PDB file of C-alpha atoms in Angstrom:
ATOM      1  CA  MET U   8      19.891  12.083  -8.440  1.00 49.00           C
ATOM      2  CA  ALA U   9      22.054  10.573 -11.322  1.00 59.00           C
ATOM      3  CA  GLY U  10      20.461  11.069 -14.427  1.00 61.00           C
ATOM      4  CA  LEU U  11      16.993   9.880 -13.319  1.00 64.00           C
ATOM      5  CA  THR U  12      15.525  13.620 -13.623  1.00 70.00           C
ATOM      6  CA  ALA U  13      14.263  14.352 -10.090  1.00 62.00           C
ATOM      7  CA  ARG U  14      12.610  16.785  -8.179  1.00 60.00           C
ATOM      8  CA  GLU U  15      12.406  18.531  -5.767  1.00 65.00           C
ATOM      9  CA  PRO U  16      10.229  18.112  -2.824  1.00 59.00           C
ATOM     10  CA  PHE U  17       6.817  19.728  -1.543  1.00 57.00           C
ATOM     11  CA  ARG U  18       3.860  19.463  -0.439  1.00 65.00           C
ATOM     12  CA  ASN U  19      -0.232  19.571  -1.031  1.00 66.00           C
ATOM     13  CA  THR U  20      -2.494  19.340   1.092  1.00 59.00           C
ATOM     14  CA  GLY U  21      -1.729  18.290   4.438  1.00 62.00           C
ATOM     15  CA  GLU U  22       0.771  15.960   3.319  1.00 72.00           C
ATOM     16  CA  GLN U  23       4.677  16.567   2.234  1.00 81.00           C
ATOM     17  CA  ILE U  24       6.595  14.511  -0.549  1.00 83.00           C
ATOM     18  CA  ASP U  25      10.176  14.170  -0.689  1.00 81.00           C
ATOM     19  CA  GLY U  26      10.875  13.953  -3.744  1.00 89.00           C
ATOM     20  CA  SER U  27      10.558  12.057  -7.038  1.00 91.00           C
ATOM     21  CA  PHE U  28      12.131  11.102  -9.575  1.00 92.00           C
ATOM     22  CA  LEU U  29      11.546   8.774 -13.183  1.00 92.00           C
ATOM     23  CA  LEU U  30      13.233   5.479 -13.532  1.00 92.00           C
ATOM     24  CA  GLY U  31      13.142   4.356 -17.076  1.00 89.00           C
ATOM     25  CA  GLU U  32       9.729   5.414 -17.544  1.00 88.00           C
ATOM     26  CA  GLU U  33       7.890   4.964 -14.404  1.00 91.00           C
ATOM     27  CA  THR U  34       7.139   7.953 -11.327  1.00 92.00           C
ATOM     28  CA  TYR U  35       8.491   7.196  -8.355  1.00 94.00           C
ATOM     29  CA  LEU U  36       7.857   9.524  -4.544  1.00 93.00           C
ATOM     30  CA  LEU U  37      10.547   8.830  -2.826  1.00 94.00           C
ATOM     31  CA  GLU U  38      10.428   8.886   0.590  1.00 94.00           C
ATOM     32  CA  ALA U  39      13.690   9.629   3.368  1.00 95.00           C
ATOM     33  CA  LYS U  40      14.115   8.201   6.370  1.00 94.00           C
ATOM     34  CA  TRP U  41      17.522   9.577   8.744  1.00 93.00           C
ATOM     35  CA  HIS U  42      16.424   8.396  12.166  1.00 92.00           C
ATOM     36  CA  LEU U  43      18.457   6.493  14.535  1.00 93.00           C
ATOM     37  CA  GLN U  44      16.844   3.321  14.675  1.00 95.00           C
ATOM     38  CA  PRO U  45      14.814   1.645  11.892  1.00 97.00           C
ATOM     39  CA  THR U  46      11.230   2.645  10.367  1.00 97.00           C
ATOM     40  CA  GLY U  47       8.297   0.428  11.581  1.00 96.00           C
ATOM     41  CA  VAL U  48       6.081  -1.014   9.597  1.00 96.00           C
ATOM     42  CA  ALA U  49       3.427   2.558  10.630  1.00 96.00           C
ATOM     43  CA  ASP U  50       5.868   4.182   9.058  1.00 96.00           C
ATOM     44  CA  LEU U  51       5.617   2.248   5.919  1.00 96.00           C
ATOM     45  CA  HIS U  52       1.854   2.084   5.809  1.00 95.00           C
ATOM     46  CA  VAL U  53       1.929   5.843   6.127  1.00 94.00           C
ATOM     47  CA  PHE U  54       4.053   6.432   3.212  1.00 94.00           C
ATOM     48  CA  HIS U  55       2.027   3.863   0.714  1.00 95.00           C
ATOM     49  CA  GLY U  56      -1.574   5.150   2.486  1.00 92.00           C
ATOM     50  CA  LYS U  57       0.749   8.680  -0.042  1.00 91.00           C
ATOM     51  CA  LEU U  58       1.078   7.249  -2.800  1.00 92.00           C
ATOM     52  CA  ASP U  59      -2.961   5.073  -3.133  1.00 91.00           C
ATOM     53  CA  GLN U  60      -3.702   9.398  -2.420  1.00 89.00           C
ATOM     54  CA  LYS U  61      -2.111   9.783  -6.132  1.00 90.00           C
ATOM     55  CA  ALA U  62      -2.489   8.487  -9.793  1.00 89.00           C
ATOM     56  CA  ALA U  63      -2.285   4.372 -10.235  1.00 90.00           C
ATOM     57  CA  TRP U  64       0.778   4.573 -12.028  1.00 89.00           C
ATOM     58  CA  ALA U  65       2.322   6.191  -9.368  1.00 91.00           C
ATOM     59  CA  ARG U  66       5.282   4.445  -7.697  1.00 95.00           C
ATOM     60  CA  GLY U  67       7.680   5.035  -4.338  1.00 96.00           C
ATOM     61  CA  LEU U  68      11.500   4.621  -2.712  1.00 96.00           C
ATOM     62  CA  PHE U  69      11.478   4.572   1.479  1.00 97.00           C
ATOM     63  CA  VAL U  70      14.921   5.284   1.728  1.00 97.00           C
ATOM     64  CA  SER U  71      15.480   4.692   5.658  1.00 97.00           C
ATOM     65  CA  TYR U  72      19.401   5.517   6.469  1.00 96.00           C
ATOM     66  CA  ASN U  73      19.115   2.364   9.189  1.00 97.00           C
ATOM     67  CA  GLY U  74      16.611  -0.038   7.655  1.00 97.00           C
ATOM     68  CA  PHE U  75      13.613  -1.450   8.536  1.00 97.00           C
ATOM     69  CA  THR U  76      12.363  -3.894  11.501  1.00 96.00           C
ATOM     70  CA  THR U  77      12.210  -7.529  10.278  1.00 95.00           C
ATOM     71  CA  GLU U  78       8.712  -7.250  12.289  1.00 95.00           C
ATOM     72  CA  GLY U  79       8.091  -4.719   9.611  1.00 94.00           C
ATOM     73  CA  LEU U  80       8.267  -5.172   7.125  1.00 96.00           C
ATOM     74  CA  ALA U  81       6.874  -9.124   7.540  1.00 95.00           C
ATOM     75  CA  ALA U  82       3.513  -6.768   8.836  1.00 94.00           C
ATOM     76  CA  PHE U  83       3.782  -4.154   5.465  1.00 95.00           C
ATOM     77  CA  GLY U  84       3.559  -7.067   3.840  1.00 91.00           C
ATOM     78  CA  SER U  85       4.313  -8.094  -0.155  1.00 89.00           C
ATOM     79  CA  GLY U  86       3.299  -6.266  -3.469  1.00 85.00           C
ATOM     80  CA  LYS U  87       2.804  -2.718  -2.058  1.00 91.00           C
ATOM     81  CA  ARG U  88       3.621  -0.350  -4.921  1.00 92.00           C
ATOM     82  CA  LEU U  89       7.029   1.006  -4.090  1.00 95.00           C
ATOM     83  CA  ILE U  90      10.621  -0.595  -2.723  1.00 96.00           C
ATOM     84  CA  CYS U  91      12.753   0.286  -0.634  1.00 97.00           C
ATOM     85  CA  MET U  92      16.434   1.286  -0.084  1.00 97.00           C
ATOM     86  CA  ASP U  93      18.600   1.466   3.320  1.00 97.00           C
ATOM     87  CA  GLY U  94      22.308   3.044   4.344  1.00 96.00           C
ATOM     88  CA  ARG U  95      23.939   0.215   3.565  1.00 96.00           C
ATOM     89  CA  ASP U  96      22.161   0.048   0.148  1.00 97.00           C
ATOM     90  CA  ILE U  97      24.143   3.808  -0.235  1.00 94.00           C
ATOM     91  CA  TYR U  98      27.360   2.849   0.637  1.00 95.00           C
ATOM     92  CA  ASP U  99      27.622  -0.158  -0.968  1.00 94.00           C
ATOM     93  CA  ALA U 100      26.894   1.487  -4.073  1.00 94.00           C
ATOM     94  CA  LEU U 101      29.636   4.280  -3.646  1.00 93.00           C
ATOM     95  CA  ASP U 102      31.509   1.389  -2.224  1.00 94.00           C
ATOM     96  CA  ARG U 103      31.534  -0.878  -5.339  1.00 94.00           C
ATOM     97  CA  GLN U 104      30.920   2.428  -8.241  1.00 94.00           C
ATOM     98  CA  ILE U 105      28.043   0.496  -9.114  1.00 94.00           C
ATOM     99  CA  PRO U 106      25.563   3.511 -10.596  1.00 93.00           C
ATOM    100  CA  LEU U 107      21.966   4.583  -7.844  1.00 92.00           C
ATOM    101  CA  LYS U 108      20.558   3.056 -11.319  1.00 93.00           C
ATOM    102  CA  ALA U 109      21.620   0.251 -11.851  1.00 95.00           C
ATOM    103  CA  VAL U 110      20.635  -0.565  -7.958  1.00 96.00           C
ATOM    104  CA  LEU U 111      17.426   0.875  -8.357  1.00 95.00           C
ATOM    105  CA  GLU U 112      16.608  -1.031 -11.598  1.00 95.00           C
ATOM    106  CA  ARG U 113      17.348  -3.945  -9.972  1.00 96.00           C
ATOM    107  CA  LYS U 114      15.462  -4.001  -6.878  1.00 96.00           C
ATOM    108  CA  VAL U 115      12.355  -2.631  -9.206  1.00 95.00           C
ATOM    109  CA  ARG U 116      12.689  -6.133 -11.004  1.00 95.00           C
ATOM    110  CA  ARG U 117      13.724  -7.981  -8.001  1.00 95.00           C
ATOM    111  CA  ALA U 118      10.182  -6.779  -6.070  1.00 95.00           C
ATOM    112  CA  ALA U 119       8.297  -7.176  -9.220  1.00 93.00           C
ATOM    113  CA  GLU U 120       9.668 -10.783  -9.156  1.00 94.00           C
ATOM    114  CA  THR U 121       9.164 -12.138  -5.617  1.00 94.00           C
ATOM    115  CA  GLY U 122       6.603  -8.580  -3.949  1.00 93.00           C
ATOM    116  CA  ARG U 123       9.491  -7.903  -0.904  1.00 94.00           C
ATOM    117  CA  PRO U 124       9.962  -4.707  -1.315  1.00 95.00           C
ATOM    118  CA  PHE U 125      13.369  -4.275   0.264  1.00 97.00           C
ATOM    119  CA  ILE U 126      16.322  -6.584  -0.657  1.00 95.00           C
ATOM    120  CA  PRO U 127      19.315  -5.404   0.384  1.00 96.00           C
ATOM    121  CA  ALA U 128      21.610  -4.531  -3.066  1.00 95.00           C
ATOM    122  CA  ARG U 129      24.861  -6.664  -1.967  1.00 93.00           C
ATOM    123  CA  GLU U 130      22.399  -9.572  -2.464  1.00 94.00           C
ATOM    124  CA  LEU U 131      21.557  -8.160  -5.918  1.00 95.00           C
ATOM    125  CA  PHE U 132      25.032  -8.015  -6.712  1.00 92.00           C
ATOM    126  CA  ASP U 133      27.802 -10.422  -6.777  1.00 75.00           C
ATOM    127  CA  GLN U 134      31.432  -9.425  -6.431  1.00 56.00           C
ATOM    128  CA  ASN U 135      32.063  -9.054  -9.758  1.00 54.00           C
ATOM    129  CA  GLY U 136      28.788  -6.260 -10.121  1.00 47.00           C
ATOM    130  CA  GLY U 137      26.848  -8.754 -12.071  1.00 54.00           C
ATOM    131  CA  SER U 138      23.503  -9.527 -10.944  1.00 57.00           C
ATOM    132  CA  ARG U 139      21.809 -12.265  -9.046  1.00 57.00           C
TER     133      ARG U 139
END
């Protein structure tokens, strides 16, 4: 996965993890949803609950193909151990030839600065691929 030392999906007792990867020195667990509707707060809480059962240094990436509801993100709150990505982020990265690793690094940094788990990739890169 784009130089991120990915691991395939795996199961622990009572749960399924869609994969994991390394970003820098940090381990991220992956949750991916390919539903027709935007993801709401319940799915975010379930995944965050999985993270809470792991080592304190584990982080998460939640990918929702059709994005997230505004209400769900607001109810989920800030200051969590996960970042979010949607299908538009993936499209924008591919269309603008921005490496996935660069998108994730910017999302992580902005989440650390703001506490917000989801900031669209198009807000993180200016027209020339620079940071905002």
